[in-house]
């Protein structure tokens, strides 16, 4: 790794544990991503300045490493913290502008040889793998400064995108339930003409196209005689008993009278006998 050897040689005298070596490697990966270290600790100091080197007190606390970075070409600042837990270093990076946080856990034994801390050629194990994790997990693409090229998409991501596109074109595939785009459908107001469902019930006299009867004998569509109930039914309804145009259910044969005398006109035998 170009530049890492020079950096490691500069701080080799202060490296005393595998955690120091891992922090040094992570620091250099952040520097390569377009940032510069401006100091240690959580709060800014008057002595802060952009540099590719680590500050003098970068590893004064072996339990908690805290470093601050700023982009070369913008005001974007990052706060890096590394917490030591046995043989694991837990890194957290926060974008000070967006408050976005990303994290990475590193097992120091997988990447550093504790017996070779002062020999750069043999101190790191699988350094390329750790650098890849730093770029993709600890330093997300949205936190890179402008001008930095994004990492090319992997072959697996491209195949997944092609598979999704193929599913969208499959005519036998059940469509998704995404909300329909565009203007909502027009639903007529049932209180305004023409009447919608149930609107005829609001007009029992049928003045706007029919009453509320499901089967209206006067508006069934079949030919009918000129019978008009509003003129009355002889011996049954007087004229005007049914309003013009109102729905009307005939309660007997229209135009026919009962055969024979009306039983109500002849009293039963012994009608005058009160004891009957």
XYZ file of C-alpha atoms in Angstrom:
276
model
C 0.000 0.000 0.000
C 1.580 3.210 -1.166
C 1.996 5.685 1.677
C 1.049 3.311 4.488
C 4.656 2.236 5.027
C 5.786 5.855 5.435
C 2.974 6.561 7.890
C 3.627 3.378 9.872
C 7.338 4.139 10.060
C 6.597 7.611 11.463
C 4.488 6.235 14.334
C 6.276 2.893 14.841
C 7.929 4.131 18.049
C 4.510 4.721 19.698
C 2.834 1.491 18.569
C 2.668 -0.910 21.519
C -0.301 -3.205 20.811
C -2.197 -4.727 17.866
C -5.005 -2.182 18.341
C -2.571 0.642 17.526
C -1.624 -1.059 14.253
C -5.260 -1.543 13.217
C -6.115 2.114 13.954
C -3.115 3.179 11.881
C -4.348 1.119 8.914
C -7.934 2.411 9.203
C -6.609 5.967 9.451
C -4.693 5.571 6.209
C -7.734 4.168 4.379
C -9.749 7.239 5.429
C -6.925 9.479 4.209
C -6.957 7.721 0.821
C -10.717 8.297 0.587
C -10.237 12.057 0.439
C -10.096 13.186 4.073
C -7.433 14.722 6.262
C -7.009 14.300 10.004
C -7.525 17.555 11.927
C -6.921 16.323 15.487
C -7.858 13.966 18.299
C -10.636 14.141 20.869
C -14.285 15.115 20.538
C -13.900 18.910 20.638
C -12.064 21.183 18.157
C -8.804 22.774 19.258
C -6.942 25.887 18.248
C -4.039 23.742 17.033
C -6.189 21.729 14.588
C -4.866 21.537 11.024
C -5.377 19.191 8.124
C -2.717 16.520 7.867
C -2.195 13.015 6.530
C -0.299 12.112 9.711
C -1.702 10.991 13.035
C -1.702 13.578 15.848
C 0.853 13.241 18.630
C -1.632 11.918 21.218
C -3.638 9.655 18.856
C -3.129 6.517 21.027
C -2.890 8.031 24.504
C -6.046 6.113 25.508
C -5.809 2.436 24.561
C -9.454 1.808 25.473
C -10.967 4.559 23.318
C -9.398 6.066 20.205
C -10.981 9.342 19.023
C -9.945 11.108 15.811
C -11.535 13.877 13.739
C -11.333 14.242 9.959
C -12.319 16.845 7.379
C -12.691 16.472 3.622
C -10.007 18.002 1.420
C -12.391 19.915 -0.818
C -15.390 20.595 1.463
C -16.407 21.272 5.061
C -17.640 17.696 5.666
C -16.290 16.414 8.986
C -16.142 12.883 10.368
C -15.728 11.751 13.947
C -13.988 8.375 14.324
C -14.132 6.398 17.541
C -12.634 2.962 18.182
C -13.517 1.053 21.347
C -11.253 -1.792 22.443
C -12.971 -4.907 23.778
C -10.497 -7.761 24.377
C -9.144 -8.648 20.925
C -11.844 -6.705 19.049
C -11.897 -3.095 17.955
C -15.344 -1.590 17.386
C -15.171 1.384 15.002
C -17.861 4.040 14.646
C -17.812 6.936 12.184
C -20.303 9.804 12.392
C -20.860 12.447 9.754
C -21.023 15.619 11.846
C -23.321 17.340 9.321
C -25.949 14.607 8.810
C -25.450 12.741 12.098
C -25.268 9.535 10.063
C -23.367 6.746 11.814
C -21.690 3.640 10.399
C -19.823 0.906 12.222
C -17.330 -1.911 11.799
C -16.018 -4.582 14.175
C -12.456 -5.838 13.592
C -10.767 -8.814 15.180
C -7.171 -7.663 15.595
C -5.830 -11.224 15.505
C -7.146 -11.676 11.957
C -5.236 -8.715 10.566
C -2.209 -8.033 12.804
C 0.693 -10.217 13.923
C 1.297 -9.147 17.529
C 4.913 -10.434 17.415
C 5.843 -8.241 14.428
C 4.546 -4.820 15.514
C 7.788 -3.036 14.610
C 8.302 -4.775 11.248
C 6.065 -3.257 8.606
C 6.640 -6.001 6.021
C 5.132 -8.675 8.277
C 2.888 -6.863 10.781
C -0.318 -6.895 8.696
C -2.230 -9.990 7.639
C -4.831 -9.691 4.870
C -4.647 -5.898 4.905
C -6.481 -5.627 1.587
C -9.551 -7.323 3.056
C -9.646 -4.900 5.979
C -9.217 -1.912 3.650
C -12.175 -3.103 1.576
C -14.374 -3.307 4.688
C -13.358 0.190 5.717
C -14.329 1.626 2.324
C -17.654 -0.236 2.018
C -18.884 -0.428 5.639
C -17.143 2.174 7.756
C -16.977 4.856 5.072
C -20.247 4.627 3.061
C -20.378 6.059 -0.429
C -22.710 8.893 0.611
C -20.028 10.119 3.028
C -17.324 10.376 0.353
C -16.392 13.908 -0.674
C -17.404 15.176 -4.087
C -15.067 14.037 -6.852
C -14.479 10.590 -5.376
C -15.579 7.853 -7.756
C -18.014 5.317 -6.416
C -16.987 1.689 -6.246
C -18.172 -0.324 -9.275
C -21.157 -2.536 -8.648
C -20.443 -6.189 -8.100
C -21.538 -8.878 -10.533
C -24.060 -10.165 -8.006
C -25.769 -6.761 -7.749
C -26.045 -6.544 -11.551
C -27.562 -10.051 -11.762
C -30.068 -9.189 -9.030
C -31.147 -6.059 -10.896
C -31.579 -8.033 -14.135
C -33.651 -10.645 -12.305
C -35.994 -7.980 -10.902
C -36.421 -6.434 -14.349
C -37.259 -9.854 -15.795
C -39.947 -10.402 -13.162
C -41.526 -7.065 -14.038
C -41.861 -8.132 -17.677
C -43.298 -11.603 -16.905
C -47.000 -11.576 -17.959
C -47.779 -14.542 -15.679
C -46.373 -12.909 -12.584
C -48.842 -11.506 -10.076
C -48.473 -7.727 -10.220
C -47.264 -5.840 -7.181
C -49.613 -3.878 -4.973
C -48.051 -0.474 -5.428
C -50.535 2.378 -5.213
C -51.993 3.416 -8.535
C -50.351 6.498 -9.983
C -52.332 9.391 -11.415
C -55.541 11.195 -10.559
C -58.116 9.382 -8.376
C -61.284 8.090 -10.102
C -64.341 10.350 -10.245
C -67.181 9.251 -7.994
C -70.507 11.080 -8.540
C -72.253 12.615 -5.573
C -75.350 10.455 -4.791
C -77.175 13.582 -3.602
C -76.907 15.247 -7.022
C -78.683 14.255 -10.263
C -78.416 11.837 -11.886
C -79.090 9.764 -8.780
C -76.557 7.119 -7.851
C -77.082 3.957 -5.831
C -80.013 4.440 -3.476
C -80.810 7.851 -4.893
C -84.308 6.826 -5.962
C -85.206 6.178 -2.313
C -84.706 9.882 -1.707
C -87.434 10.639 -4.290
C -90.486 8.508 -3.345
C -92.783 10.369 -5.741
C -90.638 9.463 -8.748
C -90.283 13.029 -9.985
C -86.651 12.468 -11.088
C -86.714 9.164 -12.842
C -88.570 6.656 -10.674
C -89.242 5.731 -7.107
C -87.306 3.425 -4.884
C -89.132 0.191 -5.750
C -86.957 -2.640 -6.991
C -89.832 -3.960 -9.161
C -92.137 -1.058 -10.056
C -95.144 -2.308 -12.047
C -95.550 1.131 -13.570
C -91.904 1.299 -14.762
C -91.027 -2.334 -15.455
C -90.385 -1.761 -19.136
C -93.217 -4.025 -20.277
C -96.248 -2.730 -22.200
C -99.089 -1.800 -19.903
C -102.552 -0.360 -20.235
C -103.372 3.257 -19.703
C -104.191 2.660 -16.044
C -103.394 5.708 -13.902
C -103.847 5.178 -10.149
C -104.016 8.919 -9.546
C -107.487 8.944 -11.157
C -108.747 6.513 -8.559
C -109.985 2.926 -8.634
C -113.748 2.409 -8.673
C -115.076 1.115 -5.352
C -111.489 0.845 -4.055
C -109.709 4.222 -4.110
C -111.221 7.655 -4.664
C -109.638 10.016 -7.217
C -106.563 11.817 -5.911
C -105.748 9.167 -3.290
C -102.546 8.351 -5.207
C -100.409 11.431 -6.094
C -99.496 11.744 -9.781
C -96.323 9.829 -10.637
C -96.028 8.205 -7.207
C -95.129 4.546 -6.946
C -98.183 2.384 -6.295
C -98.570 -1.285 -5.466
C -101.967 -2.625 -6.661
C -103.614 -4.566 -3.843
C -106.177 -6.343 -5.978
C -107.199 -7.092 -9.545
C -107.601 -3.765 -11.307
C -110.828 -3.300 -13.266
C -112.555 -6.363 -11.777
C -115.046 -6.589 -8.935
C -115.633 -9.478 -6.589
C -118.214 -11.923 -7.908
C -121.504 -12.090 -6.002
C -122.672 -9.971 -3.117
C -120.285 -8.423 -0.684
C -120.350 -10.567 2.451
C -120.079 -7.435 4.526
C -123.504 -6.273 3.286
C -125.465 -9.173 4.798
C -125.425 -9.689 8.575
C -125.156 -13.251 9.863
C -128.232 -15.031 11.163
C -129.232 -13.929 14.655
C -127.290 -10.688 14.345
C -129.796 -8.912 16.568
C -129.511 -11.532 19.337
C -127.230 -10.013 21.922
C -126.640 -13.421 23.506
C -125.410 -14.975 20.295
